[in-house]
JSON list of C-alpha atoms in Angstrom, two decimals:
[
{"chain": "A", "resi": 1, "resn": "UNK", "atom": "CA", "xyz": [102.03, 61.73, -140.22]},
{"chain": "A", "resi": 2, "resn": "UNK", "atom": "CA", "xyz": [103.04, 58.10, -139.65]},
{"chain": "A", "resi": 3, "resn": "UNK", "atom": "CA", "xyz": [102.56, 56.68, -142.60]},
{"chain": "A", "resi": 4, "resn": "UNK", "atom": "CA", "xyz": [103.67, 52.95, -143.96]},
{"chain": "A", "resi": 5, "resn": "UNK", "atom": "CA", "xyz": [104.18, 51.96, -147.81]},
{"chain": "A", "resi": 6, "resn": "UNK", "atom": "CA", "xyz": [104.52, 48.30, -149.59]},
{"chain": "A", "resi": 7, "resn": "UNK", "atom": "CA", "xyz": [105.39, 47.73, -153.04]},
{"chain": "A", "resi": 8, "resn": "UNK", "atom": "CA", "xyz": [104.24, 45.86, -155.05]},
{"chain": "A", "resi": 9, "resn": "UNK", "atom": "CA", "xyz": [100.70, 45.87, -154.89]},
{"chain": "A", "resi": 10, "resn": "UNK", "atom": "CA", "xyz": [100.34, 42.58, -156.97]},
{"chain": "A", "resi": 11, "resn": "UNK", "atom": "CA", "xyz": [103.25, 39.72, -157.72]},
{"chain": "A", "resi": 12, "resn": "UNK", "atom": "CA", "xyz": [102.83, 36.66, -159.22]},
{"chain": "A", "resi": 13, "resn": "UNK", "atom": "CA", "xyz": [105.26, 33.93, -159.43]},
{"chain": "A", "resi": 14, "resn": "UNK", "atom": "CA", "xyz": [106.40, 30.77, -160.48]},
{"chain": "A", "resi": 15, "resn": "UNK", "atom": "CA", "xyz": [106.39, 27.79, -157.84]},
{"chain": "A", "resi": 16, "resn": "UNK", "atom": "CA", "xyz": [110.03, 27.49, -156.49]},
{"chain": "A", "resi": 17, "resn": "UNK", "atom": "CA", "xyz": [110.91, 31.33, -157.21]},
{"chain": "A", "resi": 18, "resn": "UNK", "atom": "CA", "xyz": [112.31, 33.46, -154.72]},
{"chain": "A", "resi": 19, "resn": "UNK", "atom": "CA", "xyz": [109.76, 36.39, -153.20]},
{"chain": "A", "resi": 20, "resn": "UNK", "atom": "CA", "xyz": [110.52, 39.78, -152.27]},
{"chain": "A", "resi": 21, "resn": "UNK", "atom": "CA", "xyz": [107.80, 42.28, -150.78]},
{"chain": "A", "resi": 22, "resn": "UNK", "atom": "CA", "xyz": [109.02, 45.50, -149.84]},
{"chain": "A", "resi": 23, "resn": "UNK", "atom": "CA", "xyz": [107.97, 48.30, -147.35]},
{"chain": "A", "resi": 24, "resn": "UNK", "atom": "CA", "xyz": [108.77, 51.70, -146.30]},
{"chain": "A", "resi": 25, "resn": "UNK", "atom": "CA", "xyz": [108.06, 53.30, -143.16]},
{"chain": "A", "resi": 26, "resn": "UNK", "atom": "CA", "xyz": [107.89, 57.24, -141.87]},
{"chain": "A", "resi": 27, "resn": "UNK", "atom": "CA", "xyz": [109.21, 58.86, -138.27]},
{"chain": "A", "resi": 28, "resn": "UNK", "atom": "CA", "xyz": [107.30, 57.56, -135.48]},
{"chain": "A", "resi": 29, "resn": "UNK", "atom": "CA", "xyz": [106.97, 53.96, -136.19]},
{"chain": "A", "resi": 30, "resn": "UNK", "atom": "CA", "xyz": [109.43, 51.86, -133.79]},
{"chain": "A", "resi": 31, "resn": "UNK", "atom": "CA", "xyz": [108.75, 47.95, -134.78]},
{"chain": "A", "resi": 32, "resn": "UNK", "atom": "CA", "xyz": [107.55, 46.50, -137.91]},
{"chain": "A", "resi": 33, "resn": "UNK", "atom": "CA", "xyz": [105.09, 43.38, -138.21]},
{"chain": "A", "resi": 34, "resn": "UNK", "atom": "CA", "xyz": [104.86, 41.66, -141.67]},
{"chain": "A", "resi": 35, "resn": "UNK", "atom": "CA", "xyz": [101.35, 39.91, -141.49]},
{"chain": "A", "resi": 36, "resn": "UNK", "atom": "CA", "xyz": [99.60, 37.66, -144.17]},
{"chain": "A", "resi": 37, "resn": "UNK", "atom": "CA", "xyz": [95.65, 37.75, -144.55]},
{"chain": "A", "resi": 38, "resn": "UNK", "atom": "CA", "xyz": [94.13, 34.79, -146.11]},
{"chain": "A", "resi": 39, "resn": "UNK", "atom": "CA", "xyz": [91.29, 34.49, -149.12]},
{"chain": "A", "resi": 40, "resn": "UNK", "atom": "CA", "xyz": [88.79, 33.99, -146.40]},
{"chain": "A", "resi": 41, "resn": "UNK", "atom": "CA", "xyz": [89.96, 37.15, -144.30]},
{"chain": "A", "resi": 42, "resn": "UNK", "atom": "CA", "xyz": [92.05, 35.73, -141.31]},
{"chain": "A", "resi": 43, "resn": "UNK", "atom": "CA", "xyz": [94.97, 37.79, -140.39]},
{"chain": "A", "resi": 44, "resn": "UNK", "atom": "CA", "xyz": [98.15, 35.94, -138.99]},
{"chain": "A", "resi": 45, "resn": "UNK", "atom": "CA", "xyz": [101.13, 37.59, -137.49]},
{"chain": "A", "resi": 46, "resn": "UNK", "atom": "CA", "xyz": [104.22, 35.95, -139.46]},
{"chain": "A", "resi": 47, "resn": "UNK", "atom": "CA", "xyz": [107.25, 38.53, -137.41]},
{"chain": "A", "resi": 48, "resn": "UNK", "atom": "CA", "xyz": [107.37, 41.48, -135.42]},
{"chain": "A", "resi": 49, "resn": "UNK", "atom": "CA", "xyz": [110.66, 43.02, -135.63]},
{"chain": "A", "resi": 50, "resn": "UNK", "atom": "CA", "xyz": [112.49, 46.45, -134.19]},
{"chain": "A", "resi": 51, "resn": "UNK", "atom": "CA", "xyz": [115.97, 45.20, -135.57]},
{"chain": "A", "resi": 52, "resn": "UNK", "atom": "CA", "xyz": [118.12, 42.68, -137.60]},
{"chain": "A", "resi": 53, "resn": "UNK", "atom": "CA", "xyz": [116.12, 39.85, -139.20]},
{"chain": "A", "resi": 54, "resn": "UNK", "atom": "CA", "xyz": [114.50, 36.92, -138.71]},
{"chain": "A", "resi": 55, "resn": "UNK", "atom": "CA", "xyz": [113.60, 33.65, -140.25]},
{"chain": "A", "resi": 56, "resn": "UNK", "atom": "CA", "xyz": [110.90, 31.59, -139.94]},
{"chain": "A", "resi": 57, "resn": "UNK", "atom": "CA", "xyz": [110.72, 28.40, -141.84]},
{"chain": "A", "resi": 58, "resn": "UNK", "atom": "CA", "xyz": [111.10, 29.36, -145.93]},
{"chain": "A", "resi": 59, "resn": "UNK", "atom": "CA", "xyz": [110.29, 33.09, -144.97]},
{"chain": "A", "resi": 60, "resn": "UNK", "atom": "CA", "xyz": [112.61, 35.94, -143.83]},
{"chain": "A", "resi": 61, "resn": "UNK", "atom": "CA", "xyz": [112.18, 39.53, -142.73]},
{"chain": "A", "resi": 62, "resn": "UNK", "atom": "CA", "xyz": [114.65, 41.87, -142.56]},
{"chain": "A", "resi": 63, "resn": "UNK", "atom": "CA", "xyz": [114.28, 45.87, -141.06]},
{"chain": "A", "resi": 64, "resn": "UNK", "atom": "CA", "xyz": [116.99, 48.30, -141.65]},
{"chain": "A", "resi": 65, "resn": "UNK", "atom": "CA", "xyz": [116.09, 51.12, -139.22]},
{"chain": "A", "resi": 66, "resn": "UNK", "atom": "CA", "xyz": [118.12, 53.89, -140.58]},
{"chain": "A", "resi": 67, "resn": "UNK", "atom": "CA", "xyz": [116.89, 53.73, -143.78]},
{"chain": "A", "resi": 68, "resn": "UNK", "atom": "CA", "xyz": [113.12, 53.03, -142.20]},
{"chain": "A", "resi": 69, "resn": "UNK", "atom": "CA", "xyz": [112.67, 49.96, -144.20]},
{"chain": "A", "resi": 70, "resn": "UNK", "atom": "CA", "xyz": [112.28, 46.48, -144.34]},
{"chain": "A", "resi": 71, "resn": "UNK", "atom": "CA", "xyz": [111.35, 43.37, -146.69]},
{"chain": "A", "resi": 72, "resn": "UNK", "atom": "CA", "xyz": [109.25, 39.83, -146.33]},
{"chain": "A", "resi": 73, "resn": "UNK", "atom": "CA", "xyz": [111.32, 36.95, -148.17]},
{"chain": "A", "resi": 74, "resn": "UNK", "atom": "CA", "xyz": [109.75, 33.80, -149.41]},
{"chain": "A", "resi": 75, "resn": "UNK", "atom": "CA", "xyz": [112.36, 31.67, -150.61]},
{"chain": "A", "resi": 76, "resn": "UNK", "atom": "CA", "xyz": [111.33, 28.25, -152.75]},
{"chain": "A", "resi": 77, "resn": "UNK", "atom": "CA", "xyz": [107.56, 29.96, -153.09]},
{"chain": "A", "resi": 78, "resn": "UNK", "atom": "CA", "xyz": [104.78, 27.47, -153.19]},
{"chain": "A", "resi": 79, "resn": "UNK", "atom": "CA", "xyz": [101.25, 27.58, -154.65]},
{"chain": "A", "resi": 80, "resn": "UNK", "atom": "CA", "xyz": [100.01, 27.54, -150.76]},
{"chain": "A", "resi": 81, "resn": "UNK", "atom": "CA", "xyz": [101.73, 30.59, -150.05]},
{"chain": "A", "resi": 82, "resn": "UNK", "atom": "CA", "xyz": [99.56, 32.91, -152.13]},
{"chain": "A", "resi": 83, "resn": "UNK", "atom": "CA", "xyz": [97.60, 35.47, -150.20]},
{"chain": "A", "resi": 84, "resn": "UNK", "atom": "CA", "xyz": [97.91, 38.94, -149.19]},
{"chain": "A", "resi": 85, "resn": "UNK", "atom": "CA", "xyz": [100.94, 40.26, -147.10]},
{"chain": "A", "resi": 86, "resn": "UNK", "atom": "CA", "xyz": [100.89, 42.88, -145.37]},
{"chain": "A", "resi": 87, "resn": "UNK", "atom": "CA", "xyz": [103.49, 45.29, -143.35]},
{"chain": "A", "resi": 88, "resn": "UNK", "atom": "CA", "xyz": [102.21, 47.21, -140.54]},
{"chain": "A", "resi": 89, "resn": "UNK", "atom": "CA", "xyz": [104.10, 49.85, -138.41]},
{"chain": "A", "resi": 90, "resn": "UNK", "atom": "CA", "xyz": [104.17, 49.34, -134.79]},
{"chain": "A", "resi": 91, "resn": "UNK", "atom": "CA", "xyz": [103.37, 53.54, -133.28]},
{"chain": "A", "resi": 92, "resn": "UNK", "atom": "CA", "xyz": [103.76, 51.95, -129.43]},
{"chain": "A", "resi": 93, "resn": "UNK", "atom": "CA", "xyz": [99.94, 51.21, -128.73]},
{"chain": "A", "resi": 94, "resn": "UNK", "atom": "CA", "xyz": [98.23, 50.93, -132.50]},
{"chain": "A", "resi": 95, "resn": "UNK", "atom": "CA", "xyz": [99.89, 49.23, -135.96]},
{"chain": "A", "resi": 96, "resn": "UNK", "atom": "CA", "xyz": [99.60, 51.25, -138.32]},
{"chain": "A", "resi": 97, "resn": "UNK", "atom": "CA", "xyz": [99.07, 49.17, -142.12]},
{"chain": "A", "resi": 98, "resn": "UNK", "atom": "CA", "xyz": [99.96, 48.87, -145.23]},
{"chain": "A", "resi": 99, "resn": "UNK", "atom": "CA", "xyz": [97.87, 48.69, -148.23]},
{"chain": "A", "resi": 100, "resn": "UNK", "atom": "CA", "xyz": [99.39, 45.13, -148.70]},
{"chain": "A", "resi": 101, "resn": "UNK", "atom": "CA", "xyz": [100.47, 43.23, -151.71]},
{"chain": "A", "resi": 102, "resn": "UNK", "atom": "CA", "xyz": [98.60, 40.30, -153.53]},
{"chain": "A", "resi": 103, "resn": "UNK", "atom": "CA", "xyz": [101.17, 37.25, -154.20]},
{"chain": "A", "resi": 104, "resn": "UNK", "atom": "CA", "xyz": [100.32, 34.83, -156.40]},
{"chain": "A", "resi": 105, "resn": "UNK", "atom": "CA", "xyz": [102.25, 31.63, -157.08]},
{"chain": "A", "resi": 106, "resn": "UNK", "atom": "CA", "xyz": [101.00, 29.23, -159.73]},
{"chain": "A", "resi": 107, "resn": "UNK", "atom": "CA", "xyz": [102.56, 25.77, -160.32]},
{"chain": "B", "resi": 1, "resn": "UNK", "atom": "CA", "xyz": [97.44, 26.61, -128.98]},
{"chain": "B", "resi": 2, "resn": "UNK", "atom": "CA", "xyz": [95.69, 29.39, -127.41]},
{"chain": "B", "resi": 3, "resn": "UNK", "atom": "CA", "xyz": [93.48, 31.73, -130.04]},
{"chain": "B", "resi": 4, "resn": "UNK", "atom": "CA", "xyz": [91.43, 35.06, -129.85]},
{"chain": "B", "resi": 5, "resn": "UNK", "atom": "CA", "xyz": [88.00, 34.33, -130.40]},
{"chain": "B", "resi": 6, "resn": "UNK", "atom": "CA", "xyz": [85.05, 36.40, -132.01]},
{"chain": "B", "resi": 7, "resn": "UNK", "atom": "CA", "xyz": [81.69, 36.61, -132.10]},
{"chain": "B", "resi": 8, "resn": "UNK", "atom": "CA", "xyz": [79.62, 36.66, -133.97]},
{"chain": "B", "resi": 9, "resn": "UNK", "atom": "CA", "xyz": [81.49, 35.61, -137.39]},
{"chain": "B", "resi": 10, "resn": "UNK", "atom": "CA", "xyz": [78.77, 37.29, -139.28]},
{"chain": "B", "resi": 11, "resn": "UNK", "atom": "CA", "xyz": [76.06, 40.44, -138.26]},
{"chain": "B", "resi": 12, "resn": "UNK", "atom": "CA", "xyz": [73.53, 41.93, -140.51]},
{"chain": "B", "resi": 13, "resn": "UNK", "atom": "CA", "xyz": [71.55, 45.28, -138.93]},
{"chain": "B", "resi": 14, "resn": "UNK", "atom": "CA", "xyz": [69.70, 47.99, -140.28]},
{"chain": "B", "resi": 15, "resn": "UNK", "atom": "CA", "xyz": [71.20, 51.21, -140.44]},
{"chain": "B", "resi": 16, "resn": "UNK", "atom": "CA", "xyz": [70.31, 53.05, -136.55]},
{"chain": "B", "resi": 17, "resn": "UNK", "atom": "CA", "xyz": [70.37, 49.75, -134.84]},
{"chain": "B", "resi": 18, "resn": "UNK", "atom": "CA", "xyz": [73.03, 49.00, -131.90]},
{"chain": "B", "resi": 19, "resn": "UNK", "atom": "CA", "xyz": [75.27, 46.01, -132.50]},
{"chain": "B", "resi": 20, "resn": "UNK", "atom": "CA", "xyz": [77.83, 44.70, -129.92]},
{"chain": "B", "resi": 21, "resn": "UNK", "atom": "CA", "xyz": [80.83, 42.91, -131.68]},
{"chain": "B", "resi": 22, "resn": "UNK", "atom": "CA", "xyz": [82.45, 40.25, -128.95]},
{"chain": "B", "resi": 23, "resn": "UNK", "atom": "CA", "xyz": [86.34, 38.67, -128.64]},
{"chain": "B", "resi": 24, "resn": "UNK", "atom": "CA", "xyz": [87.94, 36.84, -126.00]},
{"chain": "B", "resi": 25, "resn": "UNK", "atom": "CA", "xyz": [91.55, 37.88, -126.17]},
{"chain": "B", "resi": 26, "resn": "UNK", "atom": "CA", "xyz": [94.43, 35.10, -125.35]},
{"chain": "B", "resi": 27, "resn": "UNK", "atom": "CA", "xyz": [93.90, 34.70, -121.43]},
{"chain": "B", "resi": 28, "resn": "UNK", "atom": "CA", "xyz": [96.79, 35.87, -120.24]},
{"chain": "B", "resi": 29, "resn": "UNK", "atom": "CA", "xyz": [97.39, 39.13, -122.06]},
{"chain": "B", "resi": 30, "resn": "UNK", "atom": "CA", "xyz": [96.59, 42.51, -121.17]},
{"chain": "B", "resi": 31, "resn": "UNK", "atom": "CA", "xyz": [96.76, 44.52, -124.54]},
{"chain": "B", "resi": 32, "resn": "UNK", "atom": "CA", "xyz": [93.72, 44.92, -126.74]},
{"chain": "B", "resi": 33, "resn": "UNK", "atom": "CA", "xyz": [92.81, 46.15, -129.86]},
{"chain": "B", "resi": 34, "resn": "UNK", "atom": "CA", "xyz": [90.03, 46.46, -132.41]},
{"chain": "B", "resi": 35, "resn": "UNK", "atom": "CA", "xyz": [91.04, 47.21, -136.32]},
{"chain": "B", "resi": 36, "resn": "UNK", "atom": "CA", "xyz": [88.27, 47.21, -139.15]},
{"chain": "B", "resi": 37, "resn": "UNK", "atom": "CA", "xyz": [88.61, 46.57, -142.73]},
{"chain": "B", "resi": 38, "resn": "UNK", "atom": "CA", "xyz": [86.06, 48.06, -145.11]},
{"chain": "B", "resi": 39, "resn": "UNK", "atom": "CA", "xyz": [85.75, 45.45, -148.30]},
{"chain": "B", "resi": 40, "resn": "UNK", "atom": "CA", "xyz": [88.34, 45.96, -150.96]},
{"chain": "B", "resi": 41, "resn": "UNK", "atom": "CA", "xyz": [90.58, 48.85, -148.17]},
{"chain": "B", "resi": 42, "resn": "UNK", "atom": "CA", "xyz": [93.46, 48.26, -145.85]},
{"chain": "B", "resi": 43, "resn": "UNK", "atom": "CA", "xyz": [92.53, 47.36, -142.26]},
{"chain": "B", "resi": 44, "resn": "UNK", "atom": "CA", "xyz": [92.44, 50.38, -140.01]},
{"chain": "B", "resi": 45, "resn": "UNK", "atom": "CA", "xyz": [93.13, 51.10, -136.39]},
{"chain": "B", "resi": 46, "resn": "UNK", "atom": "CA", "xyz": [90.26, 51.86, -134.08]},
{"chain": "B", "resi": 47, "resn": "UNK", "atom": "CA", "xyz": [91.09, 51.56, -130.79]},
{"chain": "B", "resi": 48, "resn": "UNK", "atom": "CA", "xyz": [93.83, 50.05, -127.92]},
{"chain": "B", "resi": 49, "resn": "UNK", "atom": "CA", "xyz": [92.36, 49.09, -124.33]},
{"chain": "B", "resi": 50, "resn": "UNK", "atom": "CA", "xyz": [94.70, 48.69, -121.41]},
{"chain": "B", "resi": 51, "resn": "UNK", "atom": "CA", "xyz": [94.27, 48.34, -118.02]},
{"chain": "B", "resi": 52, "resn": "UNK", "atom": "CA", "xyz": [90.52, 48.98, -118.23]},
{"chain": "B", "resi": 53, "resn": "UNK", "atom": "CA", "xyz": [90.62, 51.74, -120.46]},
{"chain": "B", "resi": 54, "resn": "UNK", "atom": "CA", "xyz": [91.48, 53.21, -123.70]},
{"chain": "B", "resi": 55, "resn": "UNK", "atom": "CA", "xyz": [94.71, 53.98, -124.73]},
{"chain": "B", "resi": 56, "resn": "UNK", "atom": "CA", "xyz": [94.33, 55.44, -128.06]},
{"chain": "B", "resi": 57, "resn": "UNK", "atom": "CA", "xyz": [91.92, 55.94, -130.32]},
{"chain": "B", "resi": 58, "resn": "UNK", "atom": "CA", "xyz": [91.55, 56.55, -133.88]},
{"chain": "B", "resi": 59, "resn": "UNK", "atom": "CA", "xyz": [89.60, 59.73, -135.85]},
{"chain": "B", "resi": 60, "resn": "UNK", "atom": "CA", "xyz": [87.01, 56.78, -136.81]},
{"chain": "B", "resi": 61, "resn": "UNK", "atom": "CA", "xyz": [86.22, 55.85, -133.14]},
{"chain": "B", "resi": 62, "resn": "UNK", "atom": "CA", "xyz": [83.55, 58.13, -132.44]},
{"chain": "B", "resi": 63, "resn": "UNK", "atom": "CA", "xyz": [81.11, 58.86, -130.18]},
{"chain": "B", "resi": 64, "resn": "UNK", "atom": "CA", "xyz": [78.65, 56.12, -131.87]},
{"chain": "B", "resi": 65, "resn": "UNK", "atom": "CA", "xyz": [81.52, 53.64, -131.02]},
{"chain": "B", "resi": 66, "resn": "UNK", "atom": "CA", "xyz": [82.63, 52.17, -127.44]},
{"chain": "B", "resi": 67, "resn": "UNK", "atom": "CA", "xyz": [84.64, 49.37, -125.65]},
{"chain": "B", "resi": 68, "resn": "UNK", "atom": "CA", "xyz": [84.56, 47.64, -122.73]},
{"chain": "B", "resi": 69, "resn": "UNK", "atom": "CA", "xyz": [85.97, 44.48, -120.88]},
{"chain": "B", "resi": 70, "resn": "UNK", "atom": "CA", "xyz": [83.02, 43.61, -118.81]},
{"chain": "B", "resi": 71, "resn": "UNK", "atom": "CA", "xyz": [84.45, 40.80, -117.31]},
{"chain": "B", "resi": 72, "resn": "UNK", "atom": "CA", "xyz": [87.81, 39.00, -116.94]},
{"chain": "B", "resi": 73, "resn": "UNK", "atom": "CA", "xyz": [87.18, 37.67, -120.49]},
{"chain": "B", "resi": 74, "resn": "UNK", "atom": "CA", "xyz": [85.28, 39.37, -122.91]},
{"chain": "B", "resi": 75, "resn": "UNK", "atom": "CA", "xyz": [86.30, 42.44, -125.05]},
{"chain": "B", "resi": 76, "resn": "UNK", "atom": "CA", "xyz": [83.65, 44.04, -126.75]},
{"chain": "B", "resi": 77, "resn": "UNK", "atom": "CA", "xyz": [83.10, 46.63, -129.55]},
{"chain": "B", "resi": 78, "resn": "UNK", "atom": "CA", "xyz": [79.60, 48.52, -129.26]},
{"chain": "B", "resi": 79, "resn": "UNK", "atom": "CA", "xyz": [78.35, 50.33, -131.89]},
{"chain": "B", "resi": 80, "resn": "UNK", "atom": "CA", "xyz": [75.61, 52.52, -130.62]},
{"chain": "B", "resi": 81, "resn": "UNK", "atom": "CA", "xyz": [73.53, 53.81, -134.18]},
{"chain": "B", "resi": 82, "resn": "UNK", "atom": "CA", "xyz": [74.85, 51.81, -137.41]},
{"chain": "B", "resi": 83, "resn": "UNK", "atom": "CA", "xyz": [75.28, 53.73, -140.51]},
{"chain": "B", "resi": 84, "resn": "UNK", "atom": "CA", "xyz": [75.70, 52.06, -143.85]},
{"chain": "B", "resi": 85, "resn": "UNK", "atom": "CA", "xyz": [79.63, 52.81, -143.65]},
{"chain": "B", "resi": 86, "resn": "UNK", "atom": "CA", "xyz": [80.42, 50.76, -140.71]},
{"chain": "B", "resi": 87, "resn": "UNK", "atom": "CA", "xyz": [80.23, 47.37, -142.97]},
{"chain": "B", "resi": 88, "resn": "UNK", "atom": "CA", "xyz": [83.42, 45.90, -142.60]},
{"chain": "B", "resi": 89, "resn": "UNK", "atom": "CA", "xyz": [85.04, 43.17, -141.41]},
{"chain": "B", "resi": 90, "resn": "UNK", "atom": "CA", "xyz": [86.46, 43.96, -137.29]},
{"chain": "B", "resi": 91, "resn": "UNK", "atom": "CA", "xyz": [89.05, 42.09, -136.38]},
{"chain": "B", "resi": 92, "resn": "UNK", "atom": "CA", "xyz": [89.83, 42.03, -132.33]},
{"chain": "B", "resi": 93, "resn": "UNK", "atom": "CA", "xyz": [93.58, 41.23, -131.39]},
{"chain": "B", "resi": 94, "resn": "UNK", "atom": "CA", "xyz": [95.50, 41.08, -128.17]},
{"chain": "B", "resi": 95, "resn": "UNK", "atom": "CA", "xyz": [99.18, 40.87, -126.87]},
{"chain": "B", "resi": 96, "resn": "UNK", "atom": "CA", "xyz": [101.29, 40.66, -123.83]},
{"chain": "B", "resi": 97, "resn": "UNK", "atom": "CA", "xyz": [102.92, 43.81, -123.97]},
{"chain": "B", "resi": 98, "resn": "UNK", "atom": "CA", "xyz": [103.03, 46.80, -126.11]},
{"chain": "B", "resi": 99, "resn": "UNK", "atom": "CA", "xyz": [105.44, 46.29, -129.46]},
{"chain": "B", "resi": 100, "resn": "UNK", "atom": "CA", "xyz": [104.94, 42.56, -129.34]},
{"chain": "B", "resi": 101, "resn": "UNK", "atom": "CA", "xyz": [103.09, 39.94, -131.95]},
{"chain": "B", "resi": 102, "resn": "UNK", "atom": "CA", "xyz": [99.51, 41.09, -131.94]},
{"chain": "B", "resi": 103, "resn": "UNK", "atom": "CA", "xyz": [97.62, 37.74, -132.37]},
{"chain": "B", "resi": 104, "resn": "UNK", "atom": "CA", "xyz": [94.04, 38.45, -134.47]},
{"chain": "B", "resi": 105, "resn": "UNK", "atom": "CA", "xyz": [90.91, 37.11, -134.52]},
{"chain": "B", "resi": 106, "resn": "UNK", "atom": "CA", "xyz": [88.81, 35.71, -137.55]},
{"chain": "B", "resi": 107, "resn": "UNK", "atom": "CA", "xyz": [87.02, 38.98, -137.54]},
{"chain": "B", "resi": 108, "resn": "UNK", "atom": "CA", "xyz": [83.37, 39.48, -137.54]},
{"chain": "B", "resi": 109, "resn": "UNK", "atom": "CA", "xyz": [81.80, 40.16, -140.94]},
{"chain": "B", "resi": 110, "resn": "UNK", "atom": "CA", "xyz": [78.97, 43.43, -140.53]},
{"chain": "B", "resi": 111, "resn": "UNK", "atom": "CA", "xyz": [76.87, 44.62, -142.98]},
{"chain": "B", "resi": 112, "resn": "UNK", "atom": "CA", "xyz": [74.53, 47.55, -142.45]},
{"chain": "B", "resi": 113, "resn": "UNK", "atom": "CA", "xyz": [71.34, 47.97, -144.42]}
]
């Protein structure tokens, strides 16, 4: 069963602190997307990656494929990033999600 | 910068009425999807439309659901007899190809009485 797990569920953090958001993925799933849903319920794709890492701006996401996971990186968090972020595996033609994790950062 | 669109942002029905949920995918792509979120739960596949027809669908995509692209724009979600456990929140997305950035719509907000 393709499944996909993130941990933690909830983190909250100082402003400037460095952010880690992990998840774990099962046989099946060939691409991860790390996604973050706003308060108001928007979803926005933030990477989609097979392999490697990538950086965007004060966020990175890694994938390690042999060991079927990857992490979301915040680094220098700010009170605007707070919202939900969410890892979904990629099974070819559906994404498959995570339950997500609730980031808080206060000032 | 080009968006997915959805409407409406907000449906109320009573429970055995039909409701049509509509997108407009990014113009140029050819992969689409629909994913609902029931309040408080992770989002959840539904269903993935391709070249005029489905390419897979979820256990919750029933008979009482359907999709169709009735024109070179729109995207639709029809559900045929609401029950009270299709409120959610469906989001329609759409990419270019399969395994890349699936860009998501606002979502339409439907609550069944």
């Amino acid at each position: 069963k393709n499944e996909v797990e993130q941990s933690p569920q909830n983190l909250t953090a100082q402003e400037g602190e460095f952010i880690t958001i992990n998840c774990s993925y099962s046989v099946g799933i060939s691409a991860l997307h790390w996604l973050q849903q706003h308060p108001g319920g928007g979803i926005v794709s933030l990477f989609m990656l097979s392999s490697g890492k990538k950086k965007h701006g004060r966020l990175i996401a890694t994938i390690n494929i042999q060991e079927k996971h990857s992490s979301l990186h915040i680094t220098a968090s700010h009170p605007r990033d707070s919202a939900v972020y969410i890892c979904a595996g990629d099974n070819t033609d559906k994404l498959i999600f995570g339950t997500g994790t609730r980031l808080q950062v206060f000032p | 910068e080009p968006e997915v669109t959805q409407t409406p942002s907000h449906q109320v029905t009573q429970m055995g009425q039909e409701v049509i949920l509509r997108c407009v995918p990014i113009s140029n792509h050819l992969y689409f999807y629909w994913y609902r979120q029931i309040l408080g739960q992770k989002v959840e596949f539904l269903v993935s439309f391709y070249n005029n027809e489905i390419s897979e669908k979820s256990e919750i995509f029933d008979d009482q659901f359907s999709v169709e692209r009735p024109d070179g724009s729109n995207f639709t979600l029809k559900i045929r007899s609401t029950k009270l456990e299709d409120s959610a929140m469906y989001f329609c997305a759409s990419s270019d190809t399969w395994q890349e950035t699936q860009y998501f719509g606002p979502g339409t907000r439907l609550l069944v009485l």
